[in-house]
Amino acid sequence: MSQEILIGKVAILLATLEESETAPFQPLLKGVHYCRGKVGAMNMEKVIAAVETAATRENLITENLYRENHALYHAILEALEGVTRGQFAIGDMKRTVGLRFAVVRGRPYTDKREGEWIAVAFYGTIGAPVKGLEHEAMGLGVNHI
Amino acid sequence: MSQEILIGKVAILLATLEESETAPFQPLLKGVHYCRGKVGAMNMEKVIAAVETAATRENLITENLYRENHALYHAILEALEGVTRGQFAIGDMKRTVGLRFAVVRGRPYTDKREGEWIAVAFYGTIGAPVKGLEHEAMGLGVNHI
Amino acid sequence: MSQEILIGKVAILLATLEESETAPFQPLLKGVHYCRGKVGAMNMEKVIAAVETAATRENLITENLYRENHALYHAILEALEGVTRGQFAIGDMKRTVGLRFAVVRGRPYTDKREGEWIAVAFYGTIGAPVKGLEHEAMGLGVNHI
Amino acid sequence: MSQEILIGKVAILLATLEESETAPFQPLLKGVHYCRGKVGAMNMEKVIAAVETAATRENLITENLYRENHALYHAILEALEGVTRGQFAIGDMKRTVGLRFAVVRGRPYTDKREGEWIAVAFYGTIGAPVKGLEHEAMGLGVNHI
Amino acid sequence: MSQEILIGKVAILLATLEESETAPFQPLLKGVHYCRGKVGAMNMEKVIAAVETAATRENLITENLYRENHALYHAILEALEGVTRGQFAIGDMKRTVGLRFAVVRGRPYTDKREGEWIAVAFYGTIGAPVKGLEHEAMGLGVNHI
Amino acid sequence: MSQEILIGKVAILLATLEESETAPFQPLLKGVHYCRGKVGAMNMEKVIAAVETAATRENLITENLYRENHALYHAILEALEGVTRGQFAIGDMKRTVGLRFAVVRGRPYTDKREGEWIAVAFYGTIGAPVKGLEHEAMGLGVNHI
């Protein structure tokens, strides 16, 4: 493969695994910047804001630089397509999400002209707004930055 | 959480990790049935068929029992929403996929009346039909069976 | 056909026909459980809730059993795709719906291993939030339960 | 209701009912033009063509008059949204349809300035390309003509 | 081409160009009715309402005549697909739009039986609810009326 | 506005206007790179390939540099959302397109850290595969590169 760092895989593992399970994967975290967070919500806007706020605060993207915000925004939307699977809505469809997320920024390709890319992953539950009436959901978005 | 077995997480790890990386997660595989496979394709139909064939051959679903085929089919489609992120097409959009997949069947909930559920996960690359012009993609679908 | 009871057809007729028109179809109702209801709304959530509440109250699904709620929920969403035809929204698109609905649960297949399935049908009007500026709409969703 | 002729309901009944079941609804057919047909296919294009051909042959629309073809085409697409429920594809998704369809043209509204409208309904099965592995599907589209 | 008046092109130019730039295109405006307007919003409903209100006030469509409202409504939705590109939402996705719009009604085809058609075009910006974090967006919808 | 060069507007005008109509807009072309082309097709893949080939041949993007191909690809897809308006397909839906396109690369923002962006616009006709049974269509996609 022409990728030497799998930023998508790193994001998936950071979102999916418990803290205690990530030990074997520490070597993968070398050479990337990342952050993790959690969000529970019945509307998309709150989920998007939670990821943007975390990524800005952790300096994964430069505040008010639109090209970086634009890259992150589309990576978030693509990851949410995986979470919502076909209808791009949560509360409007009478469902709620409880998600862990990870944002990873790095240089995945061996050809250094490819520059930096960003990956966003979500993992958690989606379901009715009743405790326990829910199943797992996951999404990954990747974009050049 | 009301789930004691996270079949989605198991499917994600089986699809995302290399064989050599799965050792720490062997305990998670207790109590579920699963299979893994690979498919490279420029059309959806071939990807769907690859997963259905593997799941049938490994006895994860009963051949010609429609309710099980129906449950698996919708789990596959939902997982493909995550892979394709918004437009449900591959070759028609001049892109190709190279995917590893896992199908996991089990009883995730502590309340045994919830019965069996099925999870399908994909992990791999999507991109132009030119080697290296591709990035990672992922998808997860979960359904009652 | 391998179906001996057409639960979808029954749901369509129960949603579409006036009470007085259903007499010739009474034999079709043997061997199925069903309920009917009405909902007028400018948001999806209210439509979904109306069907779920009716189906739970009439014991078509078991309250708080997720696999049954999950089956019904996806049947409702699929029926709403037919009603909304392409954009999954009502009031956000400045339109309103006035719908009659029916939920039918039964064993449609001659092979009894196929078990129970559920059908949800809507019939009514969709249009501008101005009386008379509306046309008919319909949708059907079917799922294994 | 401001509609005196429910062309959508007529189309639904013509598509859903067997010939022998339509007797009680003959009065509804007064004052509308309609045609019925059947199509089995693994691609959208064939389904669309079958309806267009039947409607043209039965003089429900004027051949080569674009405004009438355009009205019919969008009514067909909207009805197919109900049949396919979320992903606008058949064979590409490894599924096949066997459908009965009806096209109804008439003046539904009491206000005669509203002119003519057209309704297209489908009813039949959708499922795996294996006999019996299928369930019912339905769709309705309505447009001004 | 079988169209002698390109109502879509006229709508695009009226939405995209500044007043001062439209001089060379005055001849194109002969034989059509049109109106222009502006709307800034975080929800679809407000954008749709702005166009409907302008078109009604300028007598491009007849108030409370549903067939004309229906034609305009679908032309607006199609134009908004171009603006939103894939997910039919604005504020729910944490984005805002600032749009100029034009509605053009005329007889585009040389064959006069084709009658009147309507075109709706939007041009402006879409982006984060932060000044400057936005890029251009455009959409065109055309329908028979 | 924080944009000093409107690359989207330039792309729209280059796609929409005849050669003879572009004279007044020559000043807008200063400071950007652009190319124009034409494509008639019944499948998406051919449309995407026509734009990619033109943009590569005219050195608007660097061949085999994935980040630039990725940026262009998503701008093309977004522009095609505007052309196809809701269903991402052409021939599968029994329709054909005849399109002129323009690709524009430049630095739209006054803040030079925003770097280069790319805009893709289409303008032409979409309709039945019968001459004259078609109307105008348009689409615009913008991405950071």
PDB file of C-alpha atoms in Angstrom, chain A residues 77-134:
ATOM      1  CA  LEU A  77     -20.086  14.908   7.567  1.00  0.00           C
ATOM      2  CA  GLU A  78     -18.700  11.826   5.847  1.00  0.00           C
ATOM      3  CA  ALA A  79     -18.221  10.115   9.200  1.00  0.00           C
ATOM      4  CA  LEU A  80     -21.800  11.007  10.137  1.00  0.00           C
ATOM      5  CA  GLU A  81     -23.065   9.341   6.956  1.00  0.00           C
ATOM      6  CA  GLY A  82     -21.730   6.103   8.409  1.00  0.00           C
ATOM      7  CA  VAL A  83     -23.387   6.759  11.762  1.00  0.00           C
ATOM      8  CA  THR A  84     -26.781   7.754  10.330  1.00  0.00           C
ATOM      9  CA  ARG A  85     -26.749   5.349   7.341  1.00  0.00           C
ATOM     10  CA  GLY A  86     -29.007   6.893   4.746  1.00  0.00           C
ATOM     11  CA  GLN A  87     -31.054   9.607   6.400  1.00  0.00           C
ATOM     12  CA  PHE A  88     -28.959  12.529   7.567  1.00  0.00           C
ATOM     13  CA  ALA A  89     -30.865  13.268  10.774  1.00  0.00           C
ATOM     14  CA  ILE A  90     -31.051  12.240  14.420  1.00  0.00           C
ATOM     15  CA  GLY A  91     -33.761  13.837  16.584  1.00  0.00           C
ATOM     16  CA  ASP A  92     -35.956  14.677  13.589  1.00  0.00           C
ATOM     17  CA  MET A  93     -36.168  10.927  13.194  1.00  0.00           C
ATOM     18  CA  LYS A  94     -36.828  10.323  16.853  1.00  0.00           C
ATOM     19  CA  ARG A  95     -33.448   8.821  17.589  1.00  0.00           C
ATOM     20  CA  THR A  96     -30.497   9.811  19.722  1.00  0.00           C
ATOM     21  CA  VAL A  97     -26.748   9.130  19.608  1.00  0.00           C
ATOM     22  CA  GLY A  98     -24.086   8.593  22.251  1.00  0.00           C
ATOM     23  CA  LEU A  99     -20.721   8.756  20.505  1.00  0.00           C
ATOM     24  CA  ARG A 100     -17.009   8.709  21.197  1.00  0.00           C
ATOM     25  CA  PHE A 101     -14.966  10.429  18.495  1.00  0.00           C
ATOM     26  CA  ALA A 102     -11.362  10.819  17.406  1.00  0.00           C
ATOM     27  CA  VAL A 103      -9.724  13.273  15.027  1.00  0.00           C
ATOM     28  CA  VAL A 104      -6.327  12.370  13.558  1.00  0.00           C
ATOM     29  CA  ARG A 105      -4.129  14.634  11.449  1.00  0.00           C
ATOM     30  CA  GLY A 106      -1.021  13.372   9.711  1.00  0.00           C
ATOM     31  CA  ARG A 107       0.923  12.574   6.548  1.00  0.00           C
ATOM     32  CA  PRO A 108      -0.340   9.156   5.472  1.00  0.00           C
ATOM     33  CA  TYR A 109       1.399   8.800   2.102  1.00  0.00           C
ATOM     34  CA  THR A 110       4.972   7.823   1.352  1.00  0.00           C
ATOM     35  CA  ASP A 111       5.075  10.520  -1.337  1.00  0.00           C
ATOM     36  CA  LYS A 112       5.525  13.597   0.821  1.00  0.00           C
ATOM     37  CA  ARG A 113       3.980  15.884  -1.816  1.00  0.00           C
ATOM     38  CA  GLU A 114       0.643  14.379  -0.706  1.00  0.00           C
ATOM     39  CA  GLY A 115       0.902  16.530   2.418  1.00  0.00           C
ATOM     40  CA  GLU A 116      -1.424  16.384   5.393  1.00  0.00           C
ATOM     41  CA  TRP A 117      -4.785  14.613   5.649  1.00  0.00           C
ATOM     42  CA  ILE A 118      -7.391  14.451   8.399  1.00  0.00           C
ATOM     43  CA  ALA A 119      -9.516  11.528   9.605  1.00  0.00           C
ATOM     44  CA  VAL A 120     -12.604  11.668  11.826  1.00  0.00           C
ATOM     45  CA  ALA A 121     -14.126   8.543  13.390  1.00  0.00           C
ATOM     46  CA  PHE A 122     -17.218   8.053  15.522  1.00  0.00           C
ATOM     47  CA  TYR A 123     -18.175   4.968  17.534  1.00  0.00           C
ATOM     48  CA  GLY A 124     -21.059   4.537  19.923  1.00  0.00           C
ATOM     49  CA  THR A 125     -24.766   3.892  19.955  1.00  0.00           C
ATOM     50  CA  ILE A 126     -27.785   5.103  18.034  1.00  0.00           C
ATOM     51  CA  GLY A 127     -31.377   4.364  18.895  1.00  0.00           C
ATOM     52  CA  ALA A 128     -34.662   5.362  20.416  1.00  0.00           C
ATOM     53  CA  PRO A 129     -34.592   8.011  23.158  1.00  0.00           C
ATOM     54  CA  VAL A 130     -35.164   5.214  25.707  1.00  0.00           C
ATOM     55  CA  LYS A 131     -32.246   3.702  27.584  1.00  0.00           C
ATOM     56  CA  GLY A 132     -31.221   0.351  26.115  1.00  0.00           C
ATOM     57  CA  LEU A 133     -33.248   0.609  22.908  1.00  0.00           C
ATOM     58  CA  GLU A 134     -30.156   1.246  20.817  1.00  0.00           C
TER      59      GLU A 134
END
